[in-house]
Short mmCIF file of C-alpha atoms in Angstrom, two decimals:
data_model
loop_
_atom_site.label_atom_id
_atom_site.label_comp_id
_atom_site.label_asym_id
_atom_site.label_seq_id
_atom_site.Cartn_x
_atom_site.Cartn_y
_atom_site.Cartn_z
CA UNK A 1 -3.33 -22.44 39.11
CA UNK A 2 -6.23 -19.87 39.34
CA UNK A 3 -7.96 -18.82 36.13
CA UNK A 4 -7.04 -15.45 34.66
CA UNK A 5 -9.53 -12.64 35.42
CA UNK A 6 -10.04 -9.63 33.07
CA UNK A 7 -8.72 -6.46 34.50
CA UNK A 8 -12.00 -4.64 34.34
CA UNK A 9 -13.46 -7.37 36.72
CA UNK A 10 -10.38 -7.65 38.90
CA UNK A 11 -10.24 -3.89 39.51
CA UNK A 12 -13.97 -3.17 39.78
CA UNK A 13 -14.35 -0.56 42.55
CA UNK A 14 -15.31 -1.98 45.91
CA UNK A 15 -16.17 1.31 47.75
CA UNK A 16 -17.55 4.68 46.67
CA UNK A 17 -14.14 6.24 47.13
CA UNK A 18 -12.70 3.91 44.49
CA UNK A 19 -15.12 5.10 41.85
CA UNK A 20 -13.42 7.41 39.37
CA UNK A 21 -14.93 10.58 37.96
CA UNK A 22 -18.35 10.32 39.62
CA UNK A 23 -17.72 12.43 42.73
CA UNK A 24 -21.10 14.13 42.73
CA UNK A 25 -22.92 10.76 42.57
CA UNK A 26 -20.89 8.97 45.23
CA UNK A 27 -20.86 11.87 47.74
CA UNK A 28 -24.61 12.09 47.57
CA UNK A 29 -25.05 8.41 48.13
CA UNK A 30 -22.56 8.52 51.05
CA UNK A 31 -24.40 11.34 52.63
CA UNK A 32 -27.76 9.53 52.39
CA UNK A 33 -26.23 6.39 53.89
CA UNK A 34 -24.75 8.37 56.76
CA UNK A 35 -27.91 10.29 57.54
CA UNK A 36 -30.16 7.33 56.99
CA UNK A 37 -32.29 9.19 54.46
CA UNK A 38 -32.38 6.53 51.88
CA UNK A 39 -34.80 6.31 48.94
CA UNK A 40 -36.64 3.08 48.01
CA UNK A 41 -35.78 3.22 44.39
CA UNK A 42 -32.80 4.60 42.42
CA UNK A 43 -32.24 5.07 38.67
CA UNK A 44 -28.73 5.27 37.45
CA UNK A 45 -28.26 6.57 33.91
CA UNK A 46 -25.23 7.24 31.66
CA UNK A 47 -23.11 5.87 28.96
CA UNK A 48 -21.46 2.44 29.14
CA UNK A 49 -18.53 1.82 31.35
CA UNK A 50 -19.15 4.94 33.68
CA UNK A 51 -19.72 2.99 36.93
CA UNK A 52 -23.48 2.44 37.06
CA UNK A 53 -23.48 -1.35 37.89
CA UNK A 54 -20.53 -0.91 40.11
CA UNK A 55 -22.17 1.78 42.26
CA UNK A 56 -25.38 -0.28 42.43
CA UNK A 57 -23.39 -3.21 43.91
CA UNK A 58 -21.50 -0.93 46.29
CA UNK A 59 -24.88 0.57 47.43
CA UNK A 60 -26.28 -2.93 47.95
CA UNK A 61 -23.42 -3.76 50.17
CA UNK A 62 -23.46 -0.42 51.97
CA UNK A 63 -27.22 -0.72 53.12
CA UNK A 64 -26.53 -4.26 54.41
CA UNK A 65 -23.03 -3.79 55.81
CA UNK A 66 -22.59 -4.57 59.50
CA UNK A 67 -19.67 -2.14 60.04
CA UNK A 68 -19.95 0.82 57.44
CA UNK A 69 -17.06 3.18 57.29
CA UNK A 70 -18.31 6.74 56.59
CA UNK A 71 -20.89 5.48 54.05
CA UNK A 72 -18.61 2.96 52.46
CA UNK A 73 -18.99 -0.86 53.02
CA UNK A 74 -16.32 -2.43 55.01
CA UNK A 75 -15.98 -5.45 52.54
CA UNK A 76 -15.06 -7.61 55.59
CA UNK A 77 -18.17 -8.57 57.31
CA UNK A 78 -20.32 -11.60 56.44
CA UNK A 79 -22.83 -9.64 54.53
CA UNK A 80 -20.19 -7.89 52.34
CA UNK A 81 -18.43 -11.12 51.58
CA UNK A 82 -21.66 -12.89 50.70
CA UNK A 83 -22.74 -10.12 48.23
CA UNK A 84 -19.36 -10.09 46.67
CA UNK A 85 -19.30 -13.82 46.14
CA UNK A 86 -22.82 -13.82 44.74
CA UNK A 87 -24.04 -16.23 47.34
CA UNK A 88 -26.49 -13.84 49.07
CA UNK A 89 -29.99 -14.74 47.95
CA UNK A 90 -31.41 -11.39 49.06
CA UNK A 91 -29.38 -9.41 46.64
CA UNK A 92 -30.40 -10.23 43.04
CA UNK A 93 -28.95 -8.83 39.79
CA UNK A 94 -31.35 -9.10 37.05
CA UNK A 95 -30.70 -8.56 33.30
CA UNK A 96 -33.72 -6.93 31.77
CA UNK A 97 -32.45 -7.79 28.29
CA UNK A 98 -33.21 -11.50 28.85
CA UNK A 99 -36.00 -11.05 31.46
CA UNK A 100 -38.13 -8.49 29.89
CA UNK A 101 -41.59 -10.11 29.95
CA UNK A 102 -44.39 -9.49 32.22
CA UNK A 103 -44.23 -12.94 33.74
CA UNK A 104 -40.70 -12.31 34.90
CA UNK A 105 -41.75 -9.08 36.65
CA UNK A 106 -44.73 -10.89 38.24
CA UNK A 107 -42.46 -13.49 39.73
CA UNK A 108 -40.19 -10.72 40.99
CA UNK A 109 -43.05 -8.93 42.52
CA UNK A 110 -44.33 -12.08 44.26
CA UNK A 111 -40.85 -12.79 45.77
CA UNK A 112 -40.19 -9.28 46.91
CA UNK A 113 -42.85 -9.34 49.57
CA UNK A 114 -40.83 -11.78 51.69
CA UNK A 115 -38.45 -10.45 54.26
CA UNK A 116 -34.72 -11.04 53.67
CA UNK A 117 -33.19 -14.14 55.23
CA UNK A 118 -29.41 -13.22 55.33
CA UNK A 119 -29.14 -9.36 55.39
CA UNK A 120 -31.17 -6.37 56.51
CA UNK A 121 -32.56 -5.34 53.05
CA UNK A 122 -33.65 -7.18 49.95
CA UNK A 123 -32.00 -5.43 47.01
CA UNK A 124 -32.98 -5.84 43.26
CA UNK A 125 -30.49 -4.50 40.67
CA UNK A 126 -32.24 -4.41 37.27
CA UNK A 127 -29.66 -3.73 34.62
CA UNK A 128 -30.62 -2.35 31.18
CA UNK A 129 -34.07 -1.64 32.55
CA UNK A 130 -35.15 0.11 29.30
CA UNK A 131 -35.36 -3.30 27.70
CA UNK A 132 -38.52 -4.21 29.57
CA UNK A 133 -41.73 -4.36 27.72
CA UNK A 134 -44.60 -1.93 28.37
CA UNK A 135 -46.51 -4.64 30.11
CA UNK A 136 -43.57 -5.44 32.31
CA UNK A 137 -43.18 -1.76 33.16
CA UNK A 138 -46.76 -1.58 34.25
CA UNK A 139 -46.36 -4.66 36.31
CA UNK A 140 -43.33 -3.11 38.10
CA UNK A 141 -44.90 0.21 38.56
CA UNK A 142 -47.07 -0.53 41.75
CA UNK A 143 -44.40 -2.17 43.78
CA UNK A 144 -41.75 0.53 42.95
CA UNK A 145 -44.37 3.09 44.02
CA UNK A 146 -45.07 1.51 47.46
CA UNK A 147 -42.50 -1.12 48.21
CA UNK A 148 -42.11 -2.91 51.66
CA UNK A 149 -39.70 -1.28 54.04
CA UNK A 150 -37.16 -4.14 53.53
CA UNK A 151 -37.05 -3.65 49.73
CA UNK A 152 -34.65 -1.47 47.56
CA UNK A 153 -34.83 -1.19 43.74
CA UNK A 154 -31.72 0.02 41.83
CA UNK A 155 -32.42 0.48 38.16
CA UNK A 156 -29.64 1.09 35.58
CA UNK A 157 -29.92 2.10 31.93
CA UNK A 158 -27.98 3.63 29.07
CA UNK A 159 -31.13 4.90 27.21
CA UNK A 160 -33.05 7.07 29.58
CA UNK A 161 -35.59 8.03 26.84
CA UNK A 162 -36.98 4.63 26.65
CA UNK A 163 -37.96 4.49 30.38
CA UNK A 164 -41.64 5.54 30.95
CA UNK A 165 -42.17 8.77 32.75
CA UNK A 166 -44.28 6.88 35.33
CA UNK A 167 -41.19 4.92 36.40
CA UNK A 168 -38.90 8.03 36.35
CA UNK A 169 -41.18 9.91 38.70
CA UNK A 170 -40.98 7.26 41.34
CA UNK A 171 -37.17 7.01 41.40
CA UNK A 172 -34.20 9.15 42.52
CA UNK A 173 -32.26 9.69 39.23
CA UNK A 174 -28.50 9.94 39.19
CA UNK A 175 -26.69 10.86 35.96
CA UNK A 176 -23.32 9.33 35.57
CA UNK A 177 -21.16 11.61 33.24
CA UNK A 178 -18.36 10.44 30.94
CA UNK A 179 -15.11 9.97 32.73
CA UNK A 180 -12.50 12.39 31.64
CA UNK A 181 -9.41 11.32 29.77
CA UNK A 182 -7.10 12.47 32.63
CA UNK A 183 -9.03 10.25 35.16
CA UNK A 184 -8.96 7.24 32.86
CA UNK A 185 -5.28 7.58 32.19
CA UNK A 186 -4.56 7.96 35.90
CA UNK A 187 -6.52 4.74 36.62
CA UNK A 188 -4.76 2.87 33.82
CA UNK A 189 -1.38 3.92 35.24
CA UNK A 190 -2.42 2.69 38.55
CA UNK A 191 -3.69 -0.73 37.12
CA UNK A 192 -0.55 -1.10 35.02
CA UNK A 193 1.64 -0.55 38.13
CA UNK A 194 -0.22 -3.20 40.08
CA UNK A 195 0.00 -5.70 37.24
CA UNK A 196 3.73 -4.96 36.42
CA UNK A 197 2.81 -3.59 32.97
CA UNK A 198 5.41 -1.04 31.68
CA UNK A 199 2.78 1.49 30.41
CA UNK A 200 4.14 4.70 28.69
CA UNK A 201 2.45 7.93 29.45
CA UNK A 202 1.70 8.56 25.78
CA UNK A 203 0.17 5.06 25.47
CA UNK A 204 -2.00 5.75 28.57
CA UNK A 205 -3.42 8.94 26.89
CA UNK A 206 -4.13 7.07 23.64
CA UNK A 207 -6.05 4.34 25.55
CA UNK A 208 -7.93 6.98 27.37
CA UNK A 209 -9.04 8.71 24.32
CA UNK A 210 -10.08 5.47 22.63
CA UNK A 211 -12.14 4.56 25.73
CA UNK A 212 -14.41 7.57 24.94
CA UNK A 213 -15.33 8.22 28.52
CA UNK A 214 -15.80 4.60 29.65
CA UNK A 215 -13.42 3.13 32.31
CA UNK A 216 -14.32 -0.43 31.42
CA UNK A 217 -13.39 0.15 27.69
CA UNK A 218 -10.06 1.69 28.74
CA UNK A 219 -9.18 -1.38 31.04
CA UNK A 220 -10.30 -3.85 28.31
CA UNK A 221 -7.99 -2.09 25.72
CA UNK A 222 -5.22 -2.17 28.25
CA UNK A 223 -5.68 -5.88 28.80
CA UNK A 224 -5.74 -6.55 25.16
CA UNK A 225 -2.54 -4.46 24.32
CA UNK A 226 -0.64 -5.82 27.29
CA UNK A 227 -1.22 -9.45 26.39
CA UNK A 228 -0.24 -8.82 22.80
CA UNK A 229 3.14 -7.16 23.36
CA UNK A 230 6.18 -7.52 25.61
CA UNK A 231 8.34 -4.91 27.01
CA UNK A 232 7.33 -1.30 27.27
CA UNK A 233 3.76 -0.47 25.99
CA UNK A 234 4.12 2.64 23.88
CA UNK A 235 1.74 4.61 21.74
CA UNK A 236 3.08 3.11 18.56
CA UNK A 237 2.59 -0.43 19.90
CA UNK A 238 -1.01 0.50 20.99
CA UNK A 239 -1.70 1.66 17.39
CA UNK A 240 -0.17 -1.56 15.92
CA UNK A 241 -2.06 -3.81 18.27
CA UNK A 242 -5.48 -2.18 17.71
CA UNK A 243 -5.01 -1.69 13.95
CA UNK A 244 -5.42 2.14 13.90
CA UNK A 245 -3.40 4.77 12.11
CA UNK A 246 -2.57 7.02 14.95
CA UNK A 247 -2.62 10.78 15.39
CA UNK A 248 0.60 11.42 13.47
CA UNK A 249 -0.54 9.61 10.28
CA UNK A 250 -4.05 10.93 10.59
CA UNK A 251 -2.70 14.54 10.69
CA UNK A 252 -0.39 13.88 7.81
CA UNK A 253 -3.29 12.60 5.76
CA UNK A 254 -5.40 15.67 6.64
CA UNK A 255 -2.50 17.83 5.56
CA UNK A 256 -2.35 16.33 2.18
CA UNK A 257 -6.15 16.92 1.86
CA UNK A 258 -5.71 20.50 2.86
CA UNK A 259 -2.91 20.94 0.27
CA UNK A 260 -5.11 19.15 -2.38
CA UNK A 261 -2.18 16.79 -2.90
CA UNK A 262 -4.13 13.67 -4.20
CA UNK A 263 -1.04 11.71 -5.11
CA UNK A 264 0.58 11.93 -1.65
CA UNK A 265 -2.74 11.24 0.12
CA UNK A 266 -3.48 8.09 -1.94
CA UNK A 267 0.17 6.92 -1.37
CA UNK A 268 -0.17 7.30 2.44
CA UNK A 269 -3.61 5.59 2.40
CA UNK A 270 -2.15 2.61 0.45
CA UNK A 271 0.68 2.27 2.91
CA UNK A 272 -1.63 2.31 5.83
CA UNK A 273 -3.97 -0.24 4.07
CA UNK A 274 -1.02 -2.55 3.45
CA UNK A 275 0.05 -2.42 7.08
CA UNK A 276 -3.40 -3.86 7.95
CA UNK A 277 -5.11 -0.63 9.39
CA UNK A 278 -8.80 -0.88 9.67
CA UNK A 279 -10.51 1.33 7.20
CA UNK A 280 -13.50 2.10 9.41
CA UNK A 281 -11.15 3.09 12.33
CA UNK A 282 -9.11 5.31 9.98
CA UNK A 283 -12.19 7.20 8.66
CA UNK A 284 -13.40 7.44 12.22
CA UNK A 285 -10.12 8.99 13.30
CA UNK A 286 -10.31 11.34 10.32
CA UNK A 287 -13.92 12.38 11.43
CA UNK A 288 -12.71 13.05 14.93
CA UNK A 289 -9.89 15.19 13.77
CA UNK A 290 -12.29 17.13 11.35
CA UNK A 291 -14.58 17.65 14.39
CA UNK A 292 -11.62 19.04 16.33
CA UNK A 293 -10.57 21.36 13.54
CA UNK A 294 -14.15 22.65 13.13
CA UNK A 295 -14.41 23.42 16.93
CA UNK A 296 -11.03 25.27 16.78
CA UNK A 297 -12.14 27.12 13.66
CA UNK A 298 -15.47 28.36 15.09
CA UNK A 299 -14.62 28.57 18.88
CA UNK A 300 -10.98 29.83 18.70
CA UNK A 301 -8.82 29.21 21.72
CA UNK A 302 -11.85 28.34 23.89
CA UNK A 303 -12.20 25.24 21.72
CA UNK A 304 -8.85 23.86 22.86
CA UNK A 305 -10.52 22.35 26.05
CA UNK A 306 -13.16 20.57 23.77
CA UNK A 307 -10.58 18.61 21.64
CA UNK A 308 -10.76 14.89 21.62
CA UNK A 309 -7.07 14.53 21.45
CA UNK A 310 -6.71 12.92 18.02
CA UNK A 311 -4.01 15.55 17.10
CA UNK A 312 -1.80 17.81 19.14
CA UNK A 313 -2.94 21.44 19.79
CA UNK A 314 -0.18 22.86 17.60
CA UNK A 315 -0.82 20.53 14.80
CA UNK A 316 -4.59 21.21 14.85
CA UNK A 317 -4.08 24.95 14.89
CA UNK A 318 -1.82 24.72 11.81
CA UNK A 319 -4.43 22.75 9.92
CA UNK A 320 -7.12 25.28 10.78
CA UNK A 321 -5.24 27.82 8.83
CA UNK A 322 -5.25 25.68 5.68
CA UNK A 323 -8.85 24.60 5.82
CA UNK A 324 -11.99 26.73 5.91
CA UNK A 325 -15.12 26.03 7.86
CA UNK A 326 -17.08 25.14 4.60
CA UNK A 327 -14.37 22.68 3.69
CA UNK A 328 -14.36 21.02 7.08
CA UNK A 329 -18.18 20.60 6.97
CA UNK A 330 -17.87 19.05 3.45
CA UNK A 331 -15.15 16.73 4.73
CA UNK A 332 -17.15 15.72 7.78
CA UNK A 333 -20.24 14.93 5.69
CA UNK A 334 -18.31 13.10 3.04
CA UNK A 335 -16.58 10.84 5.66
CA UNK A 336 -19.86 10.04 7.41
CA UNK A 337 -21.46 9.11 4.09
CA UNK A 338 -18.62 6.66 3.36
CA UNK A 339 -18.72 5.21 6.87
CA UNK A 340 -22.45 4.72 6.65
CA UNK A 341 -22.06 2.90 3.17
CA UNK A 342 -19.51 0.41 4.56
CA UNK A 343 -22.28 -1.88 5.79
CA UNK A 344 -23.49 -2.49 2.26
CA UNK A 345 -20.35 -1.93 0.30
CA UNK A 346 -18.79 -4.66 -1.88
CA UNK A 347 -15.26 -2.94 -1.63
CA UNK A 348 -14.48 -0.88 1.38
CA UNK A 349 -11.00 0.02 -0.03
CA UNK A 350 -12.50 1.46 -3.30
CA UNK A 351 -15.13 3.46 -1.31
CA UNK A 352 -12.38 4.95 1.01
CA UNK A 353 -10.09 5.83 -1.94
CA UNK A 354 -12.94 7.53 -3.69
CA UNK A 355 -13.68 9.51 -0.58
CA UNK A 356 -10.11 10.65 -0.24
CA UNK A 357 -9.89 11.65 -3.96
CA UNK A 358 -13.08 13.71 -3.54
CA UNK A 359 -11.71 15.39 -0.38
CA UNK A 360 -8.62 16.32 -2.19
CA UNK A 361 -10.36 17.59 -5.33
CA UNK A 362 -13.58 19.35 -4.41
CA UNK A 363 -13.99 20.41 -8.08
CA UNK A 364 -14.95 16.88 -8.91
CA UNK A 365 -18.26 17.41 -7.34
CA UNK A 366 -20.79 20.10 -8.15
CA UNK A 367 -23.11 19.55 -5.09
CA UNK A 368 -23.88 22.52 -2.88
CA UNK A 369 -21.42 21.52 -0.16
CA UNK A 370 -18.51 21.30 -2.54
CA UNK A 371 -19.27 24.61 -4.22
CA UNK A 372 -19.74 26.24 -0.75
CA UNK A 373 -16.46 24.87 0.45
CA UNK A 374 -14.62 26.24 -2.58
CA UNK A 375 -16.27 29.64 -2.11
CA UNK A 376 -15.52 29.68 1.60
CA UNK A 377 -11.80 28.92 0.94
CA UNK A 378 -11.69 31.80 -1.58
CA UNK A 379 -13.33 34.25 0.80
CA UNK A 380 -10.84 33.37 3.63
CA UNK A 381 -7.97 33.78 1.19
CA UNK A 382 -9.25 37.32 0.31
CA UNK A 383 -9.61 38.31 3.89
CA UNK A 384 -6.09 37.05 4.73
CA UNK A 385 -4.50 38.68 1.71
CA UNK A 386 -3.25 35.31 0.31
CA UNK A 387 -5.17 35.99 -2.86
CA UNK A 388 -5.25 39.30 -4.75
CA UNK A 389 -7.46 39.60 -7.76
CA UNK A 390 -5.76 40.85 -10.93
CA UNK A 391 -6.44 44.51 -11.94
CA UNK A 392 -8.84 44.86 -14.84
CA UNK A 393 -7.89 47.04 -17.90
CA UNK A 394 -9.93 50.26 -18.13
CA UNK A 395 -12.02 50.71 -21.34
CA UNK A 396 -10.85 53.25 -24.01
CA UNK A 397 -13.19 56.15 -24.92
CA UNK A 398 -13.29 56.71 -28.64
CA UNK A 399 -13.88 60.49 -29.12
CA UNK A 400 -14.74 60.17 -32.89
CA UNK A 401 -17.39 57.54 -32.15
CA UNK A 402 -18.50 59.01 -28.90
CA UNK A 403 -18.53 55.63 -27.21
CA UNK A 404 -16.27 53.32 -25.17
CA UNK A 405 -14.24 50.63 -26.73
CA UNK A 406 -12.87 47.43 -25.16
CA UNK A 407 -9.40 47.93 -23.65
CA UNK A 408 -6.36 47.17 -25.91
CA UNK A 409 -4.53 44.12 -24.66
CA UNK A 410 -1.67 44.68 -22.26
CA UNK A 411 1.50 42.63 -22.56
CA UNK A 412 0.51 40.59 -19.46
CA UNK A 413 -2.83 39.68 -21.03
CA UNK A 414 -1.46 38.38 -24.33
CA UNK A 415 -0.91 34.64 -24.73
CA UNK A 416 2.69 33.52 -24.94
CA UNK A 417 2.48 32.71 -28.56
CA UNK A 418 1.87 36.39 -29.38
CA UNK A 419 4.36 37.75 -26.89
CA UNK A 420 7.93 38.81 -27.06
CA UNK A 421 10.58 36.41 -26.04
CA UNK A 422 11.29 36.46 -22.24
CA UNK A 423 13.22 39.39 -21.29
CA UNK A 424 16.68 38.91 -20.04
CA UNK A 425 16.62 39.13 -16.15
CA UNK A 426 18.46 41.94 -14.48
CA UNK A 427 21.73 41.42 -12.63
CA UNK A 428 19.99 41.82 -9.34
CA UNK A 429 17.42 39.11 -10.10
CA UNK A 430 19.97 36.40 -10.78
CA UNK A 431 22.62 36.18 -8.00
CA UNK A 432 26.25 35.98 -9.09
CA UNK A 433 27.38 32.32 -9.29
CA UNK A 434 23.82 31.03 -8.70
CA UNK A 435 23.50 29.18 -12.06
CA UNK A 436 26.87 27.57 -11.75
CA UNK A 437 26.25 26.29 -8.21
CA UNK A 438 22.82 25.07 -9.21
CA UNK A 439 24.11 23.01 -12.11
CA UNK A 440 26.73 21.44 -9.81
CA UNK A 441 23.94 20.39 -7.43
CA UNK A 442 21.49 19.16 -10.16
CA UNK A 443 24.20 17.01 -11.90
CA UNK A 444 24.55 14.94 -8.75
CA UNK A 445 20.86 13.88 -8.83
CA UNK A 446 20.40 13.47 -12.53
CA UNK A 447 21.63 10.63 -14.64
CA UNK A 448 23.27 11.00 -18.19
CA UNK A 449 22.47 12.16 -20.77
CA UNK A 450 20.26 14.67 -18.96
CA UNK A 451 23.01 15.70 -16.48
CA UNK A 452 25.17 16.72 -19.42
CA UNK A 453 22.93 19.53 -20.29
CA UNK A 454 23.68 21.32 -17.03
CA UNK A 455 27.37 22.00 -17.68
CA UNK A 456 27.15 25.59 -16.43
CA UNK A 457 29.36 26.92 -19.20
CA UNK A 458 28.38 29.84 -21.46
CA UNK A 459 28.13 27.42 -24.41
CA UNK A 460 25.94 24.89 -22.65
CA UNK A 461 22.65 24.10 -24.44
CA UNK A 462 20.68 25.31 -21.44
CA UNK A 463 21.07 28.51 -19.42
CA UNK A 464 19.14 29.50 -16.32
CA UNK A 465 17.62 32.80 -15.57
CA UNK A 466 15.57 33.92 -12.63
CA UNK A 467 12.45 36.04 -13.29
CA UNK A 468 10.77 36.75 -10.01
CA UNK A 469 9.79 33.40 -8.37
CA UNK A 470 10.22 31.54 -11.78
CA UNK A 471 13.42 29.87 -12.91
CA UNK A 472 13.53 29.77 -16.68
CA UNK A 473 15.58 26.94 -18.31
CA UNK A 474 16.34 28.65 -21.68
CA UNK A 475 17.18 25.92 -24.18
CA UNK A 476 19.15 26.66 -27.40
CA UNK A 477 17.07 24.23 -29.49
CA UNK A 478 13.92 22.25 -29.69
CA UNK A 479 15.65 18.89 -28.81
CA UNK A 480 16.96 20.19 -25.64
CA UNK A 481 13.66 21.74 -24.64
CA UNK A 482 11.85 18.42 -25.13
CA UNK A 483 14.39 16.52 -23.18
CA UNK A 484 14.13 18.85 -20.18
CA UNK A 485 10.38 19.33 -20.26
CA UNK A 486 9.55 16.64 -17.74
CA UNK A 487 7.78 17.14 -14.47
CA UNK A 488 10.05 15.01 -12.31
CA UNK A 489 13.18 16.87 -13.66
CA UNK A 490 11.59 20.25 -13.16
CA UNK A 491 10.67 19.39 -9.60
CA UNK A 492 14.29 18.45 -8.79
CA UNK A 493 15.56 21.68 -10.29
CA UNK A 494 12.94 23.78 -8.45
CA UNK A 495 13.69 22.14 -5.09
CA UNK A 496 17.45 22.75 -5.45
CA UNK A 497 16.89 26.37 -6.42
CA UNK A 498 14.39 26.90 -3.71
CA UNK A 499 16.79 25.52 -1.11
CA UNK A 500 19.57 27.86 -2.36
CA UNK A 501 17.35 30.96 -2.26
CA UNK A 502 15.35 30.12 0.78
CA UNK A 503 12.01 30.70 -0.97
CA UNK A 504 9.72 28.68 -3.33
CA UNK A 505 10.74 28.55 -6.89
CA UNK A 506 8.99 27.28 -10.02
CA UNK A 507 11.01 25.91 -12.91
CA UNK A 508 9.88 26.04 -16.48
CA UNK A 509 11.33 25.33 -19.95
CA UNK A 510 11.72 28.04 -22.63
CA UNK A 511 12.74 27.31 -26.12
CA UNK A 512 14.58 30.49 -27.25
CA UNK A 513 14.96 28.99 -30.87
CA UNK A 514 11.18 29.39 -31.34
CA UNK A 515 11.23 33.17 -31.12
CA UNK A 516 8.68 34.70 -33.53
CA UNK A 517 9.86 36.88 -36.39
CA UNK A 518 8.69 40.36 -37.09
CA UNK A 519 7.33 43.04 -34.71
CA UNK A 520 5.59 41.20 -31.87
CA UNK A 521 3.68 44.22 -30.56
CA UNK A 522 2.36 44.94 -34.11
CA UNK A 523 1.29 41.37 -34.34
CA UNK A 524 -0.58 41.62 -31.03
CA UNK A 525 -2.49 44.78 -32.20
CA UNK A 526 -3.26 43.09 -35.56
CA UNK A 527 -4.67 40.08 -33.69
CA UNK A 528 -6.82 42.31 -31.42
CA UNK A 529 -8.10 44.18 -34.62
CA UNK A 530 -9.17 40.82 -36.14
CA UNK A 531 -11.05 39.73 -33.00
CA UNK A 532 -12.90 42.97 -32.60
CA UNK A 533 -13.35 44.02 -36.27
CA UNK A 534 -17.07 44.87 -35.63
CA UNK A 535 -16.19 47.85 -33.33
CA UNK A 536 -12.81 49.04 -34.75
CA UNK A 537 -13.45 51.61 -37.54
CA UNK A 538 -10.72 53.51 -39.46
CA UNK A 539 -11.54 57.02 -40.63
CA UNK A 540 -11.29 57.32 -44.44
#
């Protein structure tokens, strides 16, 4: 029984046509091979898993292939089979991370002068070449500049800035770009079909997004998820296998942050933590989603093509309406600070919970970012018309004194303890039969003795009245008011009333037995006079 081989090794490209997402590089190399205008040194750069080493091995086979096919190696001749099996002594793959000394390069240089014994050209593939020391680069410099005709150097690196300019100027440089999510998903579907893996299209997109432009990472994730589950591999199973929250939960958590709903956000976070989700991966997903929202907020519809795919386009557009640019910048910076502190944290859970609380309640912080986020949110509400500042009362001009006096208080500006009892709502504000139907629905959700207060009869201890978007529960005595003045109960009543009316309703308790005696308006004027006795003068 043959040993199992990882998918990224089993499905490594064997020709230039098999390489995904690097058409510019592969087409140029094929053209050089067909025309015979080959360079003596190549430098392949790019992020991990984009095909640098694979193209280097294909190029090593192509220059030595006995029967090339339009620039591609045939993979059938003796030279191709020897290179694939690793038995060809003239094609050497060197890891610069473990052979980075000047002595290693001197040995390489001494061996390179000999002509190949099995194939046409001696090829040196130096992987992670940026790990070489300065002395090793200097030792390599001369032979790369003027190598023998039978010698070919292929250098590969993920950190181009660490390669000296003297080496760069002597090589043909090819930049490998990140592979698009569409190309990675298509390749994963092909590999899954070959391996009899039932891969869902949504799961392929999730794996392609998590691969972050690297085909090798995508195949490794597919290998891991396929071995951990049986049956159809769906997006939810991918989330469960890799220990990540997923786009739906991530968007739900961001929605709670946008609504400043700390209770719901912490409840969701605790559930994800109990399910074993990795906190670092969760915050990383939140950072990616915040980045997408910021791109959409600043770039508009043009930013849709730049999204990472953490959330759907419609969900992302909905969240951008609830979050301002300043808030998104603050959220991003706070998440990055928390992720950076994980390496030295004694309790990751506590740090993550504190981060979520501060994201939901920006007023807890008085730093510049939090204040800017709150101001930005207010400015956007003013622009959209969601927030309208209250009209200020005009000052009163006193003709006898020849000066302006502070405005007399209006009924709307007077605290409730100095005001009249709530006015009875008009017939148009309270629909006929509304209170009776509401009582019937509320009694089904409440338990005795609270449900007994909502009898709906004229003699019941509580009566309902609609005043705009406010539902007043007018209690006949202090005991009833105290029994009903509970947040959970008021939420039930408000939800039922809002469902009946088709608009948001806020419920509150009013004790009509505590109505002040005397003339309320005169009391308000007297209170105003006491507060402004220094400017109010009475003519004798």
